mmCIF file of C-alpha atoms in Angstrom:
data_model
loop_
_atom_site.group_PDB
_atom_site.id
_atom_site.type_symbol
_atom_site.label_atom_id
_atom_site.label_comp_id
_atom_site.label_asym_id
_atom_site.label_seq_id
_atom_site.Cartn_x
_atom_site.Cartn_y
_atom_site.Cartn_z
ATOM 1 C CA UNK A 3 0.000 0.000 0.000
ATOM 2 C CA UNK A 4 1.101 3.558 -0.680
ATOM 3 C CA UNK A 5 0.973 6.128 2.154
ATOM 4 C CA UNK A 6 -2.150 7.549 0.530
ATOM 5 C CA UNK A 7 -3.819 4.125 0.487
ATOM 6 C CA UNK A 8 -2.878 3.566 4.131
ATOM 7 C CA UNK A 9 -4.496 6.888 4.990
ATOM 8 C CA UNK A 10 -7.648 5.901 3.096
ATOM 9 C CA UNK A 11 -7.835 2.527 4.834
ATOM 10 C CA UNK A 12 -7.284 4.164 8.217
ATOM 11 C CA UNK A 13 -10.160 6.539 7.556
ATOM 12 C CA UNK A 14 -12.537 3.759 6.517
ATOM 13 C CA UNK A 15 -11.700 1.612 9.546
ATOM 14 C CA UNK A 16 -12.068 4.490 12.000
ATOM 15 C CA UNK A 17 -14.517 3.699 14.821
ATOM 16 C CA UNK A 18 -14.633 0.018 13.828
ATOM 17 C CA UNK A 19 -13.147 -3.086 15.458
ATOM 18 C CA UNK A 20 -10.951 -3.455 12.366
ATOM 19 C CA UNK A 21 -8.853 -0.399 13.124
ATOM 20 C CA UNK A 22 -6.506 -1.519 15.898
ATOM 21 C CA UNK A 23 -5.722 -5.001 14.489
ATOM 22 C CA UNK A 24 -4.953 -3.284 11.174
ATOM 23 C CA UNK A 25 -2.602 -0.810 12.847
ATOM 24 C CA UNK A 26 -0.752 -3.612 14.619
ATOM 25 C CA UNK A 27 -0.369 -5.683 11.443
ATOM 26 C CA UNK A 28 0.808 -2.664 9.439
ATOM 27 C CA UNK A 29 3.364 -1.468 11.984
ATOM 28 C CA UNK A 30 4.780 -4.854 13.032
ATOM 29 C CA UNK A 31 4.336 -7.145 10.022
ATOM 30 C CA UNK A 32 2.622 -9.775 12.175
ATOM 31 C CA UNK A 33 0.611 -12.561 10.555
ATOM 32 C CA UNK A 34 -3.181 -12.628 10.942
ATOM 33 C CA UNK A 35 -3.146 -15.583 13.323
ATOM 34 C CA UNK A 36 -0.458 -13.919 15.438
ATOM 35 C CA UNK A 37 -2.401 -10.671 15.699
ATOM 36 C CA UNK A 38 -5.534 -12.374 17.008
ATOM 37 C CA UNK A 39 -3.611 -14.576 19.433
ATOM 38 C CA UNK A 40 -1.686 -11.726 21.082
ATOM 39 C CA UNK A 41 -2.404 -11.238 24.788
ATOM 40 C CA UNK A 42 -1.803 -8.255 27.028
ATOM 41 C CA UNK A 43 0.743 -10.289 28.977
ATOM 42 C CA UNK A 44 2.713 -10.610 25.716
ATOM 43 C CA UNK A 45 3.001 -6.823 25.416
ATOM 44 C CA UNK A 46 5.381 -4.556 27.330
ATOM 45 C CA UNK A 47 4.029 -1.085 26.695
ATOM 46 C CA UNK A 48 6.663 0.608 28.860
ATOM 47 C CA UNK A 49 9.395 -1.304 27.051
ATOM 48 C CA UNK A 50 7.746 -0.706 23.643
ATOM 49 C CA UNK A 51 7.868 -4.351 22.575
ATOM 50 C CA UNK A 52 5.745 -7.453 22.228
ATOM 51 C CA UNK A 53 6.515 -11.157 22.061
ATOM 52 C CA UNK A 54 4.843 -13.527 19.609
ATOM 53 C CA UNK A 55 4.203 -16.702 21.615
ATOM 54 C CA UNK A 56 1.234 -18.273 19.870
ATOM 55 C CA UNK A 57 -1.012 -18.123 16.817
ATOM 56 C CA UNK A 58 -4.751 -18.515 16.326
ATOM 57 C CA UNK A 59 -5.923 -20.989 13.717
ATOM 58 C CA UNK A 60 -9.457 -21.460 12.378
ATOM 59 C CA UNK A 61 -10.188 -25.015 11.212
ATOM 60 C CA UNK A 62 -13.322 -26.965 10.322
ATOM 61 C CA UNK A 63 -13.312 -28.174 13.939
ATOM 62 C CA UNK A 64 -13.240 -24.637 15.313
ATOM 63 C CA UNK A 65 -10.652 -22.231 16.724
ATOM 64 C CA UNK A 66 -7.419 -23.331 18.342
ATOM 65 C CA UNK A 67 -4.290 -21.665 19.642
ATOM 66 C CA UNK A 68 -1.065 -23.244 18.461
ATOM 67 C CA UNK A 69 2.686 -22.791 18.483
ATOM 68 C CA UNK A 70 4.048 -20.129 16.098
ATOM 69 C CA UNK A 71 4.734 -21.165 12.502
ATOM 70 C CA UNK A 72 8.448 -21.837 13.114
ATOM 71 C CA UNK A 73 11.104 -21.363 15.791
ATOM 72 C CA UNK A 74 11.921 -17.940 14.383
ATOM 73 C CA UNK A 75 8.234 -17.031 14.391
ATOM 74 C CA UNK A 76 8.436 -16.976 18.202
ATOM 75 C CA UNK A 77 10.038 -13.568 18.403
ATOM 76 C CA UNK A 78 10.234 -10.167 20.088
ATOM 77 C CA UNK A 79 9.129 -7.167 18.026
ATOM 78 C CA UNK A 80 9.982 -3.599 18.956
ATOM 79 C CA UNK A 81 6.986 -1.259 18.716
ATOM 80 C CA UNK A 82 6.972 2.262 17.337
ATOM 81 C CA UNK A 83 5.864 5.117 19.637
ATOM 82 C CA UNK A 84 2.666 5.546 17.580
ATOM 83 C CA UNK A 85 1.834 1.849 17.978
ATOM 84 C CA UNK A 86 2.441 1.985 21.732
ATOM 85 C CA UNK A 87 0.149 4.996 22.068
ATOM 86 C CA UNK A 88 -2.550 3.327 19.964
ATOM 87 C CA UNK A 89 -2.345 0.183 22.129
ATOM 88 C CA UNK A 90 -2.614 2.251 25.312
ATOM 89 C CA UNK A 91 -5.790 3.895 24.011
ATOM 90 C CA UNK A 92 -7.144 0.515 22.923
ATOM 91 C CA UNK A 93 -6.475 -0.988 26.354
ATOM 92 C CA UNK A 94 -8.367 1.798 28.099
ATOM 93 C CA UNK A 95 -11.271 1.549 25.636
ATOM 94 C CA UNK A 96 -11.396 -2.238 26.015
ATOM 95 C CA UNK A 97 -11.437 -1.970 29.800
ATOM 96 C CA UNK A 98 -14.276 0.563 29.722
ATOM 97 C CA UNK A 99 -16.219 -1.624 27.309
ATOM 98 C CA UNK A 100 -15.746 -4.731 29.453
ATOM 99 C CA UNK A 101 -16.761 -2.904 32.630
ATOM 100 C CA UNK A 102 -19.896 -1.582 30.937
ATOM 101 C CA UNK A 103 -20.806 -5.136 29.922
ATOM 102 C CA UNK A 104 -19.986 -6.541 33.360
ATOM 103 C CA UNK A 105 -17.122 -8.674 32.037
ATOM 104 C CA UNK A 106 -14.457 -7.449 34.482
ATOM 105 C CA UNK A 107 -10.784 -6.759 33.832
ATOM 106 C CA UNK A 108 -8.883 -8.410 30.970
ATOM 107 C CA UNK A 109 -5.223 -7.554 31.629
ATOM 108 C CA UNK A 110 -3.988 -11.093 30.895
ATOM 109 C CA UNK A 111 -6.537 -11.843 28.161
ATOM 110 C CA UNK A 112 -6.597 -11.336 24.418
ATOM 111 C CA UNK A 113 -5.861 -7.882 23.043
ATOM 112 C CA UNK A 114 -8.553 -8.266 20.382
ATOM 113 C CA UNK A 115 -11.913 -9.828 21.147
ATOM 114 C CA UNK A 116 -15.515 -9.763 20.008
ATOM 115 C CA UNK A 117 -17.874 -7.284 21.644
ATOM 116 C CA UNK A 118 -18.865 -10.049 24.059
ATOM 117 C CA UNK A 119 -15.249 -10.702 25.006
ATOM 118 C CA UNK A 120 -14.867 -13.882 22.935
ATOM 119 C CA UNK A 121 -12.163 -14.965 20.506
ATOM 120 C CA UNK A 122 -12.393 -13.380 17.069
ATOM 121 C CA UNK A 123 -12.889 -15.768 14.169
ATOM 122 C CA UNK A 124 -10.132 -14.829 11.692
ATOM 123 C CA UNK A 125 -12.152 -15.803 8.615
ATOM 124 C CA UNK A 126 -15.056 -13.559 9.609
ATOM 125 C CA UNK A 127 -12.662 -10.689 10.316
ATOM 126 C CA UNK A 128 -11.018 -11.197 6.918
ATOM 127 C CA UNK A 129 -14.353 -10.981 5.108
ATOM 128 C CA UNK A 130 -15.263 -7.785 6.967
ATOM 129 C CA UNK A 131 -11.839 -6.303 6.212
ATOM 130 C CA UNK A 132 -12.201 -7.071 2.512
ATOM 131 C CA UNK A 133 -15.684 -5.523 2.524
ATOM 132 C CA UNK A 134 -14.268 -2.305 3.994
ATOM 133 C CA UNK A 135 -11.335 -2.342 1.541
ATOM 134 C CA UNK A 136 -13.777 -2.672 -1.349
ATOM 135 C CA UNK A 137 -15.791 0.287 -0.060
ATOM 136 C CA UNK A 138 -12.536 2.248 0.120
ATOM 137 C CA UNK A 139 -11.856 1.299 -3.515
ATOM 138 C CA UNK A 140 -8.685 -0.581 -2.580
ATOM 139 C CA UNK A 141 -8.994 -3.431 -5.050
ATOM 140 C CA UNK A 142 -7.252 -6.669 -4.166
ATOM 141 C CA UNK A 143 -6.269 -5.516 -0.676
ATOM 142 C CA UNK A 144 -6.457 -8.186 2.040
ATOM 143 C CA UNK A 145 -5.421 -8.220 5.685
ATOM 144 C CA UNK A 146 -2.204 -9.973 4.609
ATOM 145 C CA UNK A 147 -1.450 -6.919 2.457
ATOM 146 C CA UNK A 148 -0.652 -5.033 5.675
ATOM 147 C CA UNK A 149 2.127 -7.486 6.558
ATOM 148 C CA UNK A 150 3.418 -7.300 2.984
ATOM 149 C CA UNK A 151 3.361 -3.485 3.115
ATOM 150 C CA UNK A 152 5.336 -3.400 6.375
ATOM 151 C CA UNK A 153 8.115 -5.644 5.069
ATOM 152 C CA UNK A 154 8.286 -3.961 1.653
ATOM 153 C CA UNK A 155 8.476 -0.470 3.147
ATOM 154 C CA UNK A 156 11.341 -1.445 5.448
ATOM 155 C CA UNK A 157 13.255 -2.874 2.493
ATOM 156 C CA UNK A 158 12.684 0.286 0.464
ATOM 157 C CA UNK A 159 13.862 2.368 3.422
ATOM 158 C CA UNK A 160 17.131 0.445 3.371
ATOM 159 C CA UNK A 161 16.667 -1.396 6.663
ATOM 160 C CA UNK A 162 19.004 -4.325 7.318
ATOM 161 C CA UNK A 163 17.497 -7.469 5.768
ATOM 162 C CA UNK A 164 18.351 -9.550 8.847
ATOM 163 C CA UNK A 165 16.388 -7.150 11.051
ATOM 164 C CA UNK A 166 13.443 -7.286 8.657
ATOM 165 C CA UNK A 167 13.561 -11.085 8.575
ATOM 166 C CA UNK A 168 13.524 -11.195 12.375
ATOM 167 C CA UNK A 169 10.543 -8.834 12.599
ATOM 168 C CA UNK A 170 8.650 -10.880 10.007
ATOM 169 C CA UNK A 171 9.428 -14.174 11.722
ATOM 170 C CA UNK A 172 10.742 -15.744 8.531
ATOM 171 C CA UNK A 173 12.676 -18.995 8.885
ATOM 172 C CA UNK A 174 15.777 -17.371 7.360
ATOM 173 C CA UNK A 175 17.043 -14.252 5.622
ATOM 174 C CA UNK A 176 16.971 -16.267 2.403
ATOM 175 C CA UNK A 177 13.199 -16.644 2.793
ATOM 176 C CA UNK A 178 12.802 -12.876 3.076
ATOM 177 C CA UNK A 179 14.910 -12.322 -0.034
ATOM 178 C CA UNK A 180 13.038 -15.005 -1.985
ATOM 179 C CA UNK A 181 9.648 -13.511 -1.121
ATOM 180 C CA UNK A 182 10.566 -9.836 -1.474
ATOM 181 C CA UNK A 183 13.384 -9.873 -4.029
ATOM 182 C CA UNK A 184 11.185 -7.844 -6.384
ATOM 183 C CA UNK A 185 11.773 -4.808 -4.152
ATOM 184 C CA UNK A 186 15.559 -4.953 -4.589
ATOM 185 C CA UNK A 187 16.095 -3.599 -8.157
ATOM 186 C CA UNK A 188 15.349 -0.023 -7.112
ATOM 187 C CA UNK A 189 17.495 -0.480 -4.032
ATOM 188 C CA UNK A 190 20.400 -1.540 -6.268
ATOM 189 C CA UNK A 191 20.268 1.839 -8.002
ATOM 190 C CA UNK A 192 20.301 3.625 -4.665
ATOM 191 C CA UNK A 193 23.257 1.505 -3.548
ATOM 192 C CA UNK A 194 25.198 2.444 -6.689
ATOM 193 C CA UNK A 195 24.671 6.141 -5.949
ATOM 194 C CA UNK A 196 25.907 5.617 -2.387
ATOM 195 C CA UNK A 197 29.097 4.122 -3.801
ATOM 196 C CA UNK A 198 29.742 7.295 -5.787
ATOM 197 C CA UNK A 199 28.938 9.448 -2.761
ATOM 198 C CA UNK A 200 31.462 7.541 -0.649
ATOM 199 C CA UNK A 201 34.365 7.163 -3.090
ATOM 200 C CA UNK A 202 33.509 9.318 -6.079
ATOM 201 C CA UNK A 203 36.072 12.015 -5.384
ATOM 202 C CA UNK A 204 38.879 9.542 -4.740
ATOM 203 C CA UNK A 205 38.147 7.529 -7.882
ATOM 204 C CA UNK A 206 37.503 10.374 -10.294
ATOM 205 C CA UNK A 207 40.256 11.355 -12.715
#
């Protein structure tokens, strides 16, 4: 997604239960199942980080929490200041909502729940997200697009590929490069210009 498309999506998800999961996916690159399995005890707001410890899977037999996709999928992700602030607001809003419904505190529970406090069904969320994206005229955009956007943007910004691979929870750096190699051609041009900037004067005749 372009910055303009992100802004459009943010506007269309405002005041909906889609907004905060979308922000988390966009700013961390987490997978859908990881987003809906995250618990408050997995998040250190003061330390601006979260730990991916489990994933939510929807099967024909129902919902189940499972181990992350791979060993490297169990990871610690540093959060941006904007993400931390958004999570703080979400936590307060969730607490107020739960108190109003008589559900009590939820400090150790799931970060994202249904209005009744239950586990969100990922497939239903996905359909609602795609409906909103269609209304926003963002053709072909899915919830997974947010993860893709996060990783692609970091690559374009010149972030270290190992760092990106760790944030994404890929099994190896090679996996990241295989999946996102299409981003690299433009980066090669930028790298060539950096070479001239560093050594151009010394190498010129």
